[in-house]
Short mmCIF file of C-alpha atoms and ligand atoms in Angstrom, two decimals:
data_model
loop_
_atom_site.label_atom_id
_atom_site.label_comp_id
_atom_site.label_asym_id
_atom_site.label_seq_id
_atom_site.Cartn_x
_atom_site.Cartn_y
_atom_site.Cartn_z
CA MET A 1 0.12 -0.06 0.01
CA THR A 2 1.50 3.10 -1.02
CA SER A 3 2.12 5.91 1.79
CA ARG A 4 -0.76 8.33 0.43
CA LEU A 5 -3.12 5.63 1.95
CA ALA A 6 -1.45 5.44 5.16
CA THR A 7 -4.74 6.53 6.96
CA LEU A 8 -6.95 4.28 5.08
CA PRO A 9 -9.46 2.55 7.75
CA ASP A 10 -8.91 -1.04 7.74
CA ALA A 11 -12.51 -2.56 6.38
CA LEU A 12 -11.82 -5.64 8.52
CA VAL A 13 -11.12 -3.98 12.17
CA THR A 14 -14.04 -2.65 14.22
CA LEU A 15 -14.27 0.59 15.71
CA GLY A 16 -13.63 -1.28 19.11
CA GLY A 17 -10.45 -2.79 17.45
CA GLU A 18 -11.54 -6.31 17.02
CA ARG A 19 -10.18 -8.13 13.63
CA ILE A 20 -13.02 -9.61 11.51
CA THR A 21 -12.07 -12.93 10.31
CA THR A 22 -15.35 -14.58 9.61
CA SER A 23 -18.36 -13.75 7.34
CA ASP A 24 -20.66 -14.21 10.50
CA GLN A 25 -18.53 -11.35 12.26
CA TRP A 26 -18.67 -9.23 9.19
CA VAL A 27 -22.51 -9.67 8.97
CA GLN A 28 -23.35 -9.33 12.68
CA THR A 29 -20.74 -6.67 13.58
CA ARG A 30 -18.70 -4.59 11.10
CA ARG A 31 -21.14 -4.52 8.16
CA PRO A 32 -23.75 -2.77 10.34
CA GLU A 33 -20.64 -0.30 11.66
CA ILE A 34 -19.68 0.70 8.10
CA VAL A 35 -23.16 1.33 6.79
CA GLN A 36 -23.67 3.66 10.01
CA LEU A 37 -20.66 5.35 9.26
CA PHE A 38 -21.76 5.94 5.78
CA LEU A 39 -24.98 7.44 6.96
CA GLU A 40 -23.73 9.61 9.34
CA SER A 41 -20.49 10.90 7.41
CA VAL A 42 -21.82 10.92 3.82
CA TYR A 43 -25.30 10.19 2.66
CA GLY A 44 -27.59 10.91 5.40
CA LYS A 45 -30.34 9.14 7.16
CA GLU A 46 -33.57 8.58 5.26
CA PRO A 47 -36.63 9.71 7.46
CA VAL A 48 -38.50 6.62 6.20
CA GLN A 49 -37.63 3.31 4.29
CA ARG A 50 -40.92 1.98 2.42
CA PRO A 51 -43.86 3.95 3.07
CA ASP A 52 -47.16 2.97 4.18
CA SER A 53 -48.63 5.15 1.38
CA LEU A 54 -46.60 3.12 -1.29
CA THR A 55 -48.71 2.27 -4.36
CA PHE A 56 -48.27 0.80 -7.75
CA SER A 57 -50.28 1.12 -10.75
CA THR A 58 -49.44 -0.61 -14.00
CA GLU A 59 -49.90 -0.65 -17.91
CA ALA A 60 -48.89 -2.78 -20.40
CA LYS A 61 -48.40 -2.56 -24.27
CA ALA A 62 -46.64 -4.64 -26.99
CA ALA A 63 -43.13 -3.25 -27.95
CA MET A 64 -39.99 -3.66 -30.09
CA LYS A 65 -42.13 -4.99 -32.82
CA GLY A 66 -43.42 -7.91 -30.56
CA ALA A 67 -39.87 -8.83 -28.88
CA ALA A 68 -40.89 -7.04 -25.69
CA THR A 69 -43.65 -6.35 -23.66
CA CYS A 70 -43.70 -2.82 -22.24
CA LYS A 71 -45.08 -1.98 -18.69
CA LYS A 72 -45.09 1.20 -17.50
CA VAL A 73 -45.25 1.30 -13.66
CA ASP A 74 -46.26 4.46 -11.48
CA ILE A 75 -44.95 3.87 -7.93
CA THR A 76 -46.28 6.68 -5.89
CA PHE A 77 -45.85 7.76 -2.33
CA LYS A 78 -47.29 10.04 -0.25
CA GLY A 79 -45.77 12.17 2.96
CA PRO A 80 -46.51 15.06 5.15
CA GLY A 81 -45.25 17.57 2.37
CA GLY A 82 -46.92 16.04 -0.53
CA VAL A 83 -47.18 13.02 -3.17
CA GLY A 84 -44.53 11.81 -5.42
CA THR A 85 -44.23 9.56 -8.22
CA ILE A 86 -41.36 7.17 -9.79
CA HIS A 87 -42.37 6.44 -13.35
CA LEU A 88 -40.72 3.03 -14.07
CA LEU A 89 -40.66 1.59 -17.55
CA ILE A 90 -39.76 -2.19 -18.08
CA TYR A 91 -39.38 -3.88 -21.29
CA PHE A 92 -39.72 -7.79 -20.69
CA PRO A 93 -38.36 -10.34 -23.44
CA THR A 94 -41.45 -11.97 -24.80
CA GLN A 95 -39.67 -15.11 -25.95
CA VAL A 96 -38.21 -16.00 -22.53
CA LEU A 97 -39.79 -18.17 -19.65
CA LYS A 98 -40.64 -16.15 -17.08
CA PRO A 99 -39.56 -15.00 -14.15
CA VAL A 100 -36.64 -13.13 -15.87
CA PRO A 101 -33.37 -11.52 -14.44
CA LEU A 102 -33.38 -7.59 -14.76
CA PHE A 103 -30.82 -4.57 -15.22
CA LEU A 104 -32.28 -1.83 -13.62
CA LEU A 105 -30.74 1.69 -14.95
CA MET A 106 -30.82 4.72 -12.55
CA ASP A 107 -31.09 7.36 -15.27
CA ILE A 108 -29.51 10.76 -14.99
CA ARG A 109 -29.90 11.73 -18.54
CA GLY A 110 -33.63 12.54 -19.29
CA SER A 111 -36.75 10.73 -20.28
CA GLU A 112 -36.37 11.19 -23.99
CA LYS A 113 -33.72 8.47 -23.79
CA ALA A 114 -36.11 6.02 -21.88
CA ASP A 115 -38.07 4.92 -24.83
CA PRO A 116 -36.21 2.68 -27.32
CA GLU A 117 -39.21 2.96 -29.61
CA GLN A 118 -38.17 6.49 -30.07
CA ASN A 119 -34.34 6.58 -29.65
CA THR A 120 -33.01 3.17 -30.81
CA SER A 121 -29.69 4.25 -30.80
CA SER A 122 -29.30 5.22 -27.25
CA GLU A 123 -25.87 3.50 -26.37
CA SER A 124 -26.35 4.33 -22.90
CA TRP A 125 -29.51 2.29 -22.34
CA PRO A 126 -29.43 -0.16 -25.30
CA ALA A 127 -32.65 -1.99 -24.02
CA GLU A 128 -33.03 -3.93 -27.28
CA ILE A 129 -29.65 -5.44 -26.82
CA ILE A 130 -30.65 -6.41 -23.04
CA VAL A 131 -33.99 -7.68 -23.94
CA SER A 132 -32.39 -9.85 -26.72
CA LYS A 133 -30.31 -11.67 -24.09
CA GLY A 134 -33.13 -12.56 -22.22
CA TYR A 135 -33.10 -9.71 -19.46
CA ALA A 136 -35.71 -7.33 -18.35
CA ALA A 137 -34.65 -3.88 -18.91
CA ALA A 138 -35.91 -1.31 -16.69
CA ILE A 139 -35.25 2.42 -16.36
CA PHE A 140 -36.39 5.39 -14.13
CA GLN A 141 -35.14 9.08 -13.94
CA VAL A 142 -33.49 9.89 -10.49
CA SER A 143 -35.07 13.33 -11.06
CA ASP A 144 -38.52 11.87 -10.06
CA LEU A 145 -37.02 11.43 -6.64
CA ASP A 146 -34.97 14.68 -6.49
CA PRO A 147 -34.17 17.05 -9.22
CA ASP A 148 -30.61 17.60 -9.54
CA ASN A 149 -30.19 21.07 -8.30
CA ASP A 150 -29.24 22.81 -4.98
CA ASP A 151 -32.47 24.11 -3.89
CA GLY A 152 -32.22 23.68 0.08
CA PHE A 153 -33.87 20.34 -0.13
CA GLN A 154 -37.15 21.96 -0.64
CA ASN A 155 -38.58 19.76 -3.88
CA GLY A 156 -38.38 16.06 -4.35
CA VAL A 157 -38.64 13.59 -1.57
CA HIS A 158 -37.02 15.70 0.95
CA GLY A 159 -40.00 18.28 0.34
CA ILE A 160 -42.21 15.38 0.81
CA PHE A 161 -40.93 13.58 3.89
CA ASP A 162 -38.76 15.97 5.87
CA SER A 163 -39.48 17.36 9.21
CA THR A 164 -39.60 21.37 8.45
CA ALA A 165 -37.87 21.86 11.73
CA GLU A 166 -34.84 24.12 11.19
CA PRO A 167 -31.95 24.08 11.08
CA ARG A 168 -31.78 21.00 8.85
CA PRO A 169 -29.57 18.27 10.66
CA ALA A 170 -25.92 17.98 9.42
CA ASN A 171 -26.79 13.95 8.96
CA ALA A 172 -30.05 14.31 7.11
CA TRP A 173 -30.24 12.70 3.72
CA ALA A 174 -29.23 14.59 0.69
CA THR A 175 -29.86 13.95 -2.83
CA MET A 176 -27.59 10.67 -3.64
CA SER A 177 -29.61 8.96 -0.96
CA ALA A 178 -32.89 10.27 -2.16
CA TRP A 179 -32.00 8.33 -5.52
CA ALA A 180 -30.90 5.36 -3.95
CA TRP A 181 -33.92 5.22 -1.78
CA GLY A 182 -35.90 5.62 -5.07
CA ALA A 183 -33.77 2.17 -6.32
CA SER A 184 -34.99 0.50 -3.45
CA ARG A 185 -38.94 1.54 -3.79
CA VAL A 186 -38.81 0.24 -7.24
CA MET A 187 -37.54 -3.06 -5.88
CA ASP A 188 -40.61 -3.03 -3.44
CA TYR A 189 -42.27 -3.06 -6.78
CA LEU A 190 -40.09 -5.69 -8.37
CA GLU A 191 -40.83 -8.01 -5.81
CA THR A 192 -44.29 -7.72 -6.60
CA ASP A 193 -44.08 -8.91 -10.36
CA SER A 194 -44.39 -12.44 -11.07
CA ASP A 195 -42.68 -11.96 -14.34
CA ILE A 196 -39.26 -10.88 -12.67
CA ASP A 197 -36.84 -12.87 -10.76
CA ALA A 198 -36.50 -10.38 -7.71
CA LYS A 199 -33.50 -12.40 -6.73
CA ARG A 200 -31.76 -11.71 -9.72
CA VAL A 201 -31.71 -7.78 -10.40
CA ALA A 202 -28.80 -5.72 -11.12
CA VAL A 203 -28.88 -2.15 -10.37
CA VAL A 204 -26.60 -0.05 -12.66
CA GLY A 205 -25.74 3.66 -12.71
CA HIS A 206 -23.16 6.04 -14.51
CA SER A 207 -21.24 8.74 -12.98
CA ARG A 208 -23.37 10.65 -10.32
CA GLY A 209 -25.88 7.65 -11.24
CA GLY A 210 -23.07 5.23 -10.34
CA LYS A 211 -22.37 6.65 -7.18
CA ALA A 212 -26.09 6.36 -6.32
CA ALA A 213 -26.14 2.82 -7.48
CA LEU A 214 -23.45 1.73 -5.31
CA TRP A 215 -25.43 3.15 -2.42
CA ALA A 216 -28.44 1.98 -3.13
CA GLY A 217 -26.90 -1.63 -3.84
CA ALA A 218 -24.56 -1.28 -0.52
CA ALA A 219 -27.40 -0.38 1.63
CA ASP A 220 -30.27 -2.58 0.12
CA GLU A 221 -29.24 -6.20 -0.21
CA ARG A 222 -32.08 -7.11 -2.28
CA PHE A 223 -29.92 -6.41 -5.30
CA ALA A 224 -28.04 -9.38 -6.40
CA MET A 225 -25.57 -7.20 -8.67
CA VAL A 226 -24.24 -3.86 -8.18
CA VAL A 227 -22.66 -1.83 -11.41
CA SER A 228 -21.06 1.37 -10.74
CA ASN A 229 -19.98 3.01 -14.38
CA ASN A 230 -17.26 5.52 -14.17
CA SER A 231 -18.39 6.66 -10.91
CA GLY A 232 -15.22 8.30 -9.77
CA CYS A 233 -15.21 10.75 -6.78
CA SER A 234 -17.25 9.59 -3.92
CA GLY A 235 -18.15 6.44 -6.00
CA ALA A 236 -15.81 3.68 -6.58
CA ALA A 237 -12.63 5.83 -6.33
CA LEU A 238 -11.23 6.24 -3.09
CA ALA A 239 -11.23 9.59 -1.35
CA ARG A 240 -7.59 9.13 0.00
CA GLY A 241 -5.01 10.00 -2.66
CA LYS A 242 -7.05 10.29 -5.49
CA ILE A 243 -6.21 12.57 -8.52
CA GLY A 244 -8.56 14.56 -10.68
CA GLU A 245 -11.95 15.41 -8.78
CA LYS A 246 -11.34 15.78 -4.93
CA LEU A 247 -14.06 16.24 -2.09
CA ALA A 248 -13.67 20.12 -2.09
CA ASN A 249 -14.60 20.14 -5.70
CA ILE A 250 -17.69 17.69 -5.57
CA ASN A 251 -18.96 19.29 -2.43
CA THR A 252 -18.50 22.91 -3.78
CA ARG A 253 -20.00 22.23 -7.05
CA PHE A 254 -22.81 19.89 -6.02
CA PRO A 255 -23.42 20.65 -2.30
CA HIS A 256 -26.70 18.97 -2.33
CA TRP A 257 -25.44 15.41 -3.29
CA PHE A 258 -24.31 14.36 0.22
CA ASN A 259 -25.03 15.41 3.90
CA GLY A 260 -23.88 18.25 5.70
CA ASN A 261 -21.23 16.21 7.57
CA TYR A 262 -19.55 15.40 4.40
CA LYS A 263 -18.15 18.80 3.82
CA GLN A 264 -16.10 18.88 6.97
CA TYR A 265 -13.85 16.52 5.18
CA ASN A 266 -13.20 19.13 2.34
CA ASP A 267 -9.13 19.04 1.92
CA LYS A 268 -9.37 16.56 5.10
CA GLU A 269 -9.61 13.28 3.28
CA ASP A 270 -7.33 11.48 5.74
CA GLU A 271 -9.82 12.19 8.71
CA LEU A 272 -12.54 10.44 7.13
CA PRO A 273 -13.84 7.37 9.14
CA ILE A 274 -14.49 5.33 5.99
CA ASP A 275 -13.30 5.19 2.46
CA GLN A 276 -14.96 3.97 -0.60
CA HIS A 277 -13.45 0.53 -0.69
CA MET A 278 -15.81 -0.11 2.25
CA LEU A 279 -18.72 0.86 0.09
CA LEU A 280 -17.80 -1.33 -2.44
CA GLY A 281 -17.44 -4.04 0.44
CA LEU A 282 -20.87 -3.47 1.59
CA VAL A 283 -22.03 -5.42 -1.80
CA ALA A 284 -20.32 -8.90 -0.75
CA PRO A 285 -21.10 -11.46 -1.15
CA ARG A 286 -23.06 -10.43 -3.81
CA LEU A 287 -21.97 -9.28 -7.46
CA LEU A 288 -19.97 -6.08 -7.82
CA TYR A 289 -19.02 -4.49 -11.42
CA VAL A 290 -16.86 -1.48 -11.33
CA THR A 291 -15.67 0.31 -14.58
CA SER A 292 -13.37 3.04 -15.69
CA ALA A 293 -12.66 4.85 -19.12
CA SER A 294 -9.19 5.65 -20.03
CA GLU A 295 -9.47 9.07 -20.60
CA ASP A 296 -11.62 9.76 -17.44
CA SER A 297 -8.98 11.26 -15.08
CA TRP A 298 -11.42 13.31 -13.35
CA ALA A 299 -12.68 10.04 -12.15
CA ASP A 300 -9.29 8.65 -11.77
CA PRO A 301 -9.54 5.11 -13.09
CA GLU A 302 -6.35 3.79 -11.11
CA SER A 303 -8.21 4.70 -7.93
CA GLU A 304 -11.32 2.84 -9.01
CA PHE A 305 -9.39 -0.12 -9.58
CA LEU A 306 -7.46 0.13 -6.33
CA SER A 307 -10.73 0.44 -4.45
CA VAL A 308 -11.90 -2.66 -5.95
CA MET A 309 -8.80 -4.37 -5.16
CA LEU A 310 -8.97 -2.97 -1.24
CA ALA A 311 -12.42 -4.34 -1.03
CA GLU A 312 -11.35 -7.98 -2.10
CA PRO A 313 -10.83 -9.10 1.50
CA ILE A 314 -14.39 -8.56 2.32
CA PHE A 315 -15.36 -10.86 -0.57
CA HIS A 316 -12.74 -13.29 0.70
CA LEU A 317 -14.53 -13.83 3.99
CA PHE A 318 -17.29 -15.17 2.05
CA GLU A 319 -14.80 -17.61 0.14
CA ALA A 320 -15.16 -15.44 -2.84
CA GLN A 321 -11.64 -14.89 -4.52
CA GLY A 322 -12.56 -11.70 -6.45
CA LEU A 323 -10.85 -10.49 -9.36
CA GLY A 324 -7.61 -12.53 -8.58
CA VAL A 325 -5.16 -10.18 -10.24
CA GLN A 326 -3.07 -7.48 -8.78
CA GLN A 327 -2.15 -5.53 -11.96
CA PHE A 328 -4.14 -2.42 -13.36
CA PRO A 329 -5.31 -4.05 -16.42
CA GLN A 330 -4.79 -3.07 -20.16
CA PRO A 331 -7.69 -0.92 -21.64
CA ASP A 332 -10.54 -3.28 -23.01
CA SER A 333 -9.21 -6.27 -21.60
CA PRO A 334 -12.06 -6.73 -19.06
CA LEU A 335 -11.23 -8.65 -15.66
CA HIS A 336 -14.58 -11.14 -14.78
CA GLY A 337 -13.66 -12.88 -11.59
CA ASP A 338 -15.43 -14.56 -8.92
CA LYS A 339 -18.38 -12.24 -7.64
CA ILE A 340 -16.22 -9.10 -8.91
CA GLY A 341 -16.02 -7.64 -12.50
CA TYR A 342 -13.73 -4.63 -13.61
CA HIS A 343 -13.07 -3.14 -17.02
CA LEU A 344 -11.12 -0.03 -18.33
CA ARG A 345 -12.72 1.05 -21.39
CA THR A 346 -10.71 3.10 -24.10
CA GLY A 347 -12.31 6.49 -24.36
CA LYS A 348 -14.03 9.15 -22.56
CA HIS A 349 -16.39 9.32 -19.50
CA ASN A 350 -19.59 7.62 -20.70
CA LEU A 351 -21.94 4.69 -20.76
CA VAL A 352 -21.86 2.87 -24.10
CA SER A 353 -22.82 -0.65 -25.26
CA TYR A 354 -19.21 -1.99 -24.94
CA ASP A 355 -19.87 -1.29 -20.91
CA TRP A 356 -23.22 -3.02 -21.37
CA GLU A 357 -22.17 -5.85 -23.38
CA ARG A 358 -19.52 -6.80 -20.55
CA PHE A 359 -21.94 -6.21 -17.96
CA ILE A 360 -24.61 -8.81 -19.54
CA GLU A 361 -21.34 -11.17 -20.11
CA PHE A 362 -20.63 -11.03 -16.35
CA ALA A 363 -24.30 -11.45 -15.43
CA ASP A 364 -24.77 -14.30 -17.60
CA ARG A 365 -21.90 -16.11 -15.83
CA ASN A 366 -22.89 -15.28 -12.30
CA MET A 367 -26.54 -14.48 -12.11
CA ARG A 368 -28.11 -17.01 -14.08
C1 GCU B 401 -19.21 15.95 -12.73
C2 GCU B 401 -19.00 15.72 -11.32
C3 GCU B 401 -18.54 14.14 -11.34
C4 GCU B 401 -19.79 13.32 -11.72
C5 GCU B 401 -19.95 13.77 -13.30
C6 GCU B 401 -21.50 13.01 -13.83
O1 GCU B 401 -18.14 15.72 -13.53
O2 GCU B 401 -17.92 16.10 -11.15
O3 GCU B 401 -18.39 13.89 -9.92
O4 GCU B 401 -19.66 12.09 -11.66
O5 GCU B 401 -20.19 15.24 -13.14
O6 GCU B 401 -22.31 12.93 -13.21
O7 GCU B 401 -21.50 13.15 -15.09
#
């Protein structure tokens, strides 16, 4: 380990100094401790999990020239401050025995891409490819939970569920956790749909969506696979020793993404009680897939890879080998290991068909 990581917290030592050597100890002691640390110092605590008011309404039609059925699902919730709805869209392959596994994209790019009938060339959400491989392809807009701007937490789920007491606590939930909360409400629906195998759902996100997908999948163990594409700072990449974007950059430009407490670590990454390898480790023993892009120095590919390496000992507790290599790979040489996948794609910060094809290959091997 390089000296720039000298202050890295040991994922396998509890706050009380006890070394974790078994999966039981991890599950009972260290995992809950780490979830709590992330809630308190990074994402913030949600005031409610599944609200009693949650309802689902569905409408189905044929799509993709008969290759798929498209289900539109409105997931509606009410709180003291009003009503909100997640507009989930699912394409089911028609030629495949149900229930089917599913890829869920937490979309950050706008709904015009969310209809393959209108935009068949969407590289970032190639629903036709996903369906042709026997998976359901589902998508929702994270803005349904909270629009991506700094409005003092007035709109979205914060306005609906938060107490109006002032001042807002420094550990109150912020936008990333609102988006992740939405993925869990989608999972609440998926568990009720008999066409879907809710035990084989992969949650996927790109960039800021990748940061949210990691927290969603880390915290909600119902997701069988978690995919973080080019998620960088406060996503897969370690905060300590990172090049490109730093905490001070992200917290200044996007103050609404993380909670109030996170700001105290600007330029003080070494004082964080966690680092992002511990977030990746929370996915164990489920499937984890992390990607980088060779020209994405803002995200820091090597730091994303190192973080995966440092998460591996947690997978080892569950007898999973992980990637099984130590070397940062060449571009376009995917590493599909035991429970963990990683690839470095040639090119820019983006989510493209190359990435999706690798996710599907990995899921074919491990989630079938
Ligand atoms: C900005 C931000 C990144 C983020 C990216 C995105 O570049 O600094 O942290 O990942 O936007 O979401 O596209």
